[in-house]
Amino acid sequence: MKIAVVAPSCTLKPEAAEMALAIAAARGDCTLAIHDQCFLSEGHFAGPDAARLAALREVMADGSYDAVWFARGGYGSNRIAEAAAADLPPAARSKTYMGYSDSGFLLAAFDRAGLKVAHGPLVQDGLRQGGDAALHRALDWLVRRDPSTLEPGLEQGRRALAFNLTVLSSLLGTSIEPDFSNADLLIEDVAEHDYRIDRTMFHVVGSAAVRKCRRVRLGRMSDIPDNDPPFGHGPETIVPYWCGSRGVDFGGAADIGHDAANKVVPFTLSSN
Amino acid sequence: MKIAVVAPSCTLKPEAAEMALAIAAARGDCTLAIHDQCFLSEGHFAGPDAARLAALREVMADGSYDAVWFARGGYGSNRIAEAAAADLPPAARSKTYMGYSDSGFLLAAFDRAGLKVAHGPLVQDGLRQGGDAALHRALDWLVRRDPSTLEPGLEQGRRALAFNLTVLSSLLGTSIEPDFSNADLLIEDVAEHDYRIDRTMFHVVGSAAVRKCRRVRLGRMSDIPDNDPPFGHGPETIVPYWCGSRGVDFGGAADIGHDAANKVVPFTLSSN
């Protein structure tokens, strides 16, 4: 299997690229093609919008790649997501796209456009504590759809979407909003204050489109900064509160998050 | 004129209350009634949701008050905004409501419900450097509609809305979203990273409802935290970029912000 790596958001660290290449070589079941664009840098981004879009469109259109694996999150894929999903070449439809965090903008836009996407580890997750497990999990799913890689609460044939909560909030009502109807909606976040999580939940379940979902499930919300004064509640209280206040079922914990244990969530399991 | 002060978000500092009372007494043209609820504290908030809502509803329904002045921003008015704007008593319609920052959730909900609202200084702004000017500006507008208090780019009879950008983003698509049609939309923000301002602008102009506005004008965006790496652009580039990318006219600078110079923006000038 040939897997292309591009960086639609921030620059990939070279040591993360080397680690992923070494793991793929040792496995012997896949070849990683890490696009030079991954190492560009312009301000916050892995190169200008035009360069990030061009690299992404190039690998989408290339029929020799079976999958596109996003290098890293950060911020910036929203700036190219709509254009990336427009006028799709046929080869774009025959492959799978994986990432999370800021890559959620692309997962949304591509899912809306009918492409096969999955919320799962990024290449740069290799640098996390225990990150080799994250890279193997990503490849086990991309290469052979290993069911042990999947978030354990997913149901066969049941549509599920997974997003960073802040990214989800930022794409609601835009041209890249996906269809939440009857889907499980899994959320996670990192480094957001409790009051921001509360405010973002107000926004997310305030959306009539989101309220079409079957239920919300709560992944890990990590590295929450201290609040002054203490907010008084954490995500495990905030998320069920807002779901309940807007008539959305709360489905308990989900095994996703900004960490090496982040499980894979294909948006449509039956499309595997 | 009698003006009620309530705190739908965070607790008012006693020294801010004393300062506002002293200024009102010295002016002699108004009486401030600072509700005891302003000094409640529960976690992040000026008392529980029920207490904040009850105090707000109490002063809205009291025909002896000519205006309701919000004590302070912070976070939390979104939690009571929908309920505050429901089943309005007649007396609620005969008064004016003023605040900004987190109070924007109430400005939106009340404007949507047909009440008279204005984006302008909060009571706690008295504690800012030069804050006495902010309090006098607020009172000059509430008491005698002094035109020198107004944001100078407003046009008589032209609807204008002003919001903290992050608050605006968080209410889009919810039940309290106001009507932006043909209005000037003024935005300001504080303590948000450039990349967050960029992401929030993507979201805001991604809204078809917002794109009905006549134009966007940029207030001050202050205390922007350092970005690592440097983002490369500030709000004066980011905001026109996103407006242009989505076909929204950009109307230049606006004289509002998280500071003592924050001018008043009544949402409908002709309703004065």
PDB file of N, CA, C and O in Angstrom, chain A residues 29 55 69 108 119 121 140 170 179 208 251 258 260 270:
ATOM      1  N   ASP A  29       4.654  -3.531   5.091  1.00  0.00           N
ATOM      2  CA  ASP A  29       3.344  -3.664   4.431  1.00  0.00           C
ATOM      3  C   ASP A  29       2.862  -2.368   3.786  1.00  0.00           C
ATOM      4  O   ASP A  29       1.737  -2.301   3.282  1.00  0.00           O
ATOM      5  N   ALA A  55      -0.047  20.695  -2.876  1.00  0.00           N
ATOM      6  CA  ALA A  55       0.473  19.385  -2.467  1.00  0.00           C
ATOM      7  C   ALA A  55      -0.673  18.428  -2.170  1.00  0.00           C
ATOM      8  O   ALA A  55      -0.647  17.249  -2.567  1.00  0.00           O
ATOM      9  N   TRP A  69      -2.335  10.630   4.467  1.00  0.00           N
ATOM     10  CA  TRP A  69      -2.203  10.708   5.934  1.00  0.00           C
ATOM     11  C   TRP A  69      -1.699  12.106   6.264  1.00  0.00           C
ATOM     12  O   TRP A  69      -0.641  12.528   5.774  1.00  0.00           O
ATOM     13  N   ALA A 108     -14.188  17.137   7.631  1.00  0.00           N
ATOM     14  CA  ALA A 108     -15.551  17.633   7.410  1.00  0.00           C
ATOM     15  C   ALA A 108     -15.804  17.895   5.930  1.00  0.00           C
ATOM     16  O   ALA A 108     -16.793  17.427   5.357  1.00  0.00           O
ATOM     17  N   HIS A 119     -10.990   9.853  11.559  1.00  0.00           N
ATOM     18  CA  HIS A 119     -10.360  10.601  12.639  1.00  0.00           C
ATOM     19  C   HIS A 119      -9.382   9.635  13.301  1.00  0.00           C
ATOM     20  O   HIS A 119      -9.779   8.585  13.824  1.00  0.00           O
ATOM     21  N   PRO A 121      -4.743   9.036  14.393  1.00  0.00           N
ATOM     22  CA  PRO A 121      -3.431   9.640  14.649  1.00  0.00           C
ATOM     23  C   PRO A 121      -2.838  10.362  13.442  1.00  0.00           C
ATOM     24  O   PRO A 121      -3.068   9.978  12.287  1.00  0.00           O
ATOM     25  N   ASP A 140      -2.068   0.227  10.926  1.00  0.00           N
ATOM     26  CA  ASP A 140      -2.883  -1.006  11.008  1.00  0.00           C
ATOM     27  C   ASP A 140      -4.285  -0.779  10.445  1.00  0.00           C
ATOM     28  O   ASP A 140      -4.893  -1.688   9.876  1.00  0.00           O
ATOM     29  N   SER A 170     -15.909  25.808  14.939  1.00  0.00           N
ATOM     30  CA  SER A 170     -15.459  26.797  13.957  1.00  0.00           C
ATOM     31  C   SER A 170     -15.921  26.484  12.538  1.00  0.00           C
ATOM     32  O   SER A 170     -15.771  27.328  11.652  1.00  0.00           O
ATOM     33  N   ASP A 179     -22.858  16.378   7.416  1.00  0.00           N
ATOM     34  CA  ASP A 179     -24.208  15.958   7.812  1.00  0.00           C
ATOM     35  C   ASP A 179     -24.116  15.124   9.089  1.00  0.00           C
ATOM     36  O   ASP A 179     -23.472  14.080   9.112  1.00  0.00           O
ATOM     37  N   ALA A 208     -28.891  23.562  15.033  1.00  0.00           N
ATOM     38  CA  ALA A 208     -29.944  22.604  14.668  1.00  0.00           C
ATOM     39  C   ALA A 208     -29.360  21.448  13.869  1.00  0.00           C
ATOM     40  O   ALA A 208     -29.843  20.311  13.963  1.00  0.00           O
ATOM     41  N   GLY A 251     -23.864  10.102  25.219  1.00  0.00           N
ATOM     42  CA  GLY A 251     -23.547   8.678  25.120  1.00  0.00           C
ATOM     43  C   GLY A 251     -22.324   8.237  25.913  1.00  0.00           C
ATOM     44  O   GLY A 251     -21.797   7.151  25.662  1.00  0.00           O
ATOM     45  N   HIS A 258      -6.116  13.967  22.343  1.00  0.00           N
ATOM     46  CA  HIS A 258      -4.792  14.425  21.910  1.00  0.00           C
ATOM     47  C   HIS A 258      -3.702  13.650  22.636  1.00  0.00           C
ATOM     48  O   HIS A 258      -2.977  14.204  23.470  1.00  0.00           O
ATOM     49  N   ALA A 260      -1.368   9.503  22.598  1.00  0.00           N
ATOM     50  CA  ALA A 260      -0.960   8.345  21.801  1.00  0.00           C
ATOM     51  C   ALA A 260      -2.011   7.246  21.782  1.00  0.00           C
ATOM     52  O   ALA A 260      -1.952   6.341  20.954  1.00  0.00           O
ATOM     53  N   SER A 270     -19.212   1.237   7.539  1.00  0.00           N
ATOM     54  CA  SER A 270     -19.539   0.283   6.485  1.00  0.00           C
ATOM     55  C   SER A 270     -18.768   0.573   5.204  1.00  0.00           C
ATOM     56  O   SER A 270     -18.759  -0.235   4.296  1.00  0.00           O
TER      57      SER A 270
END
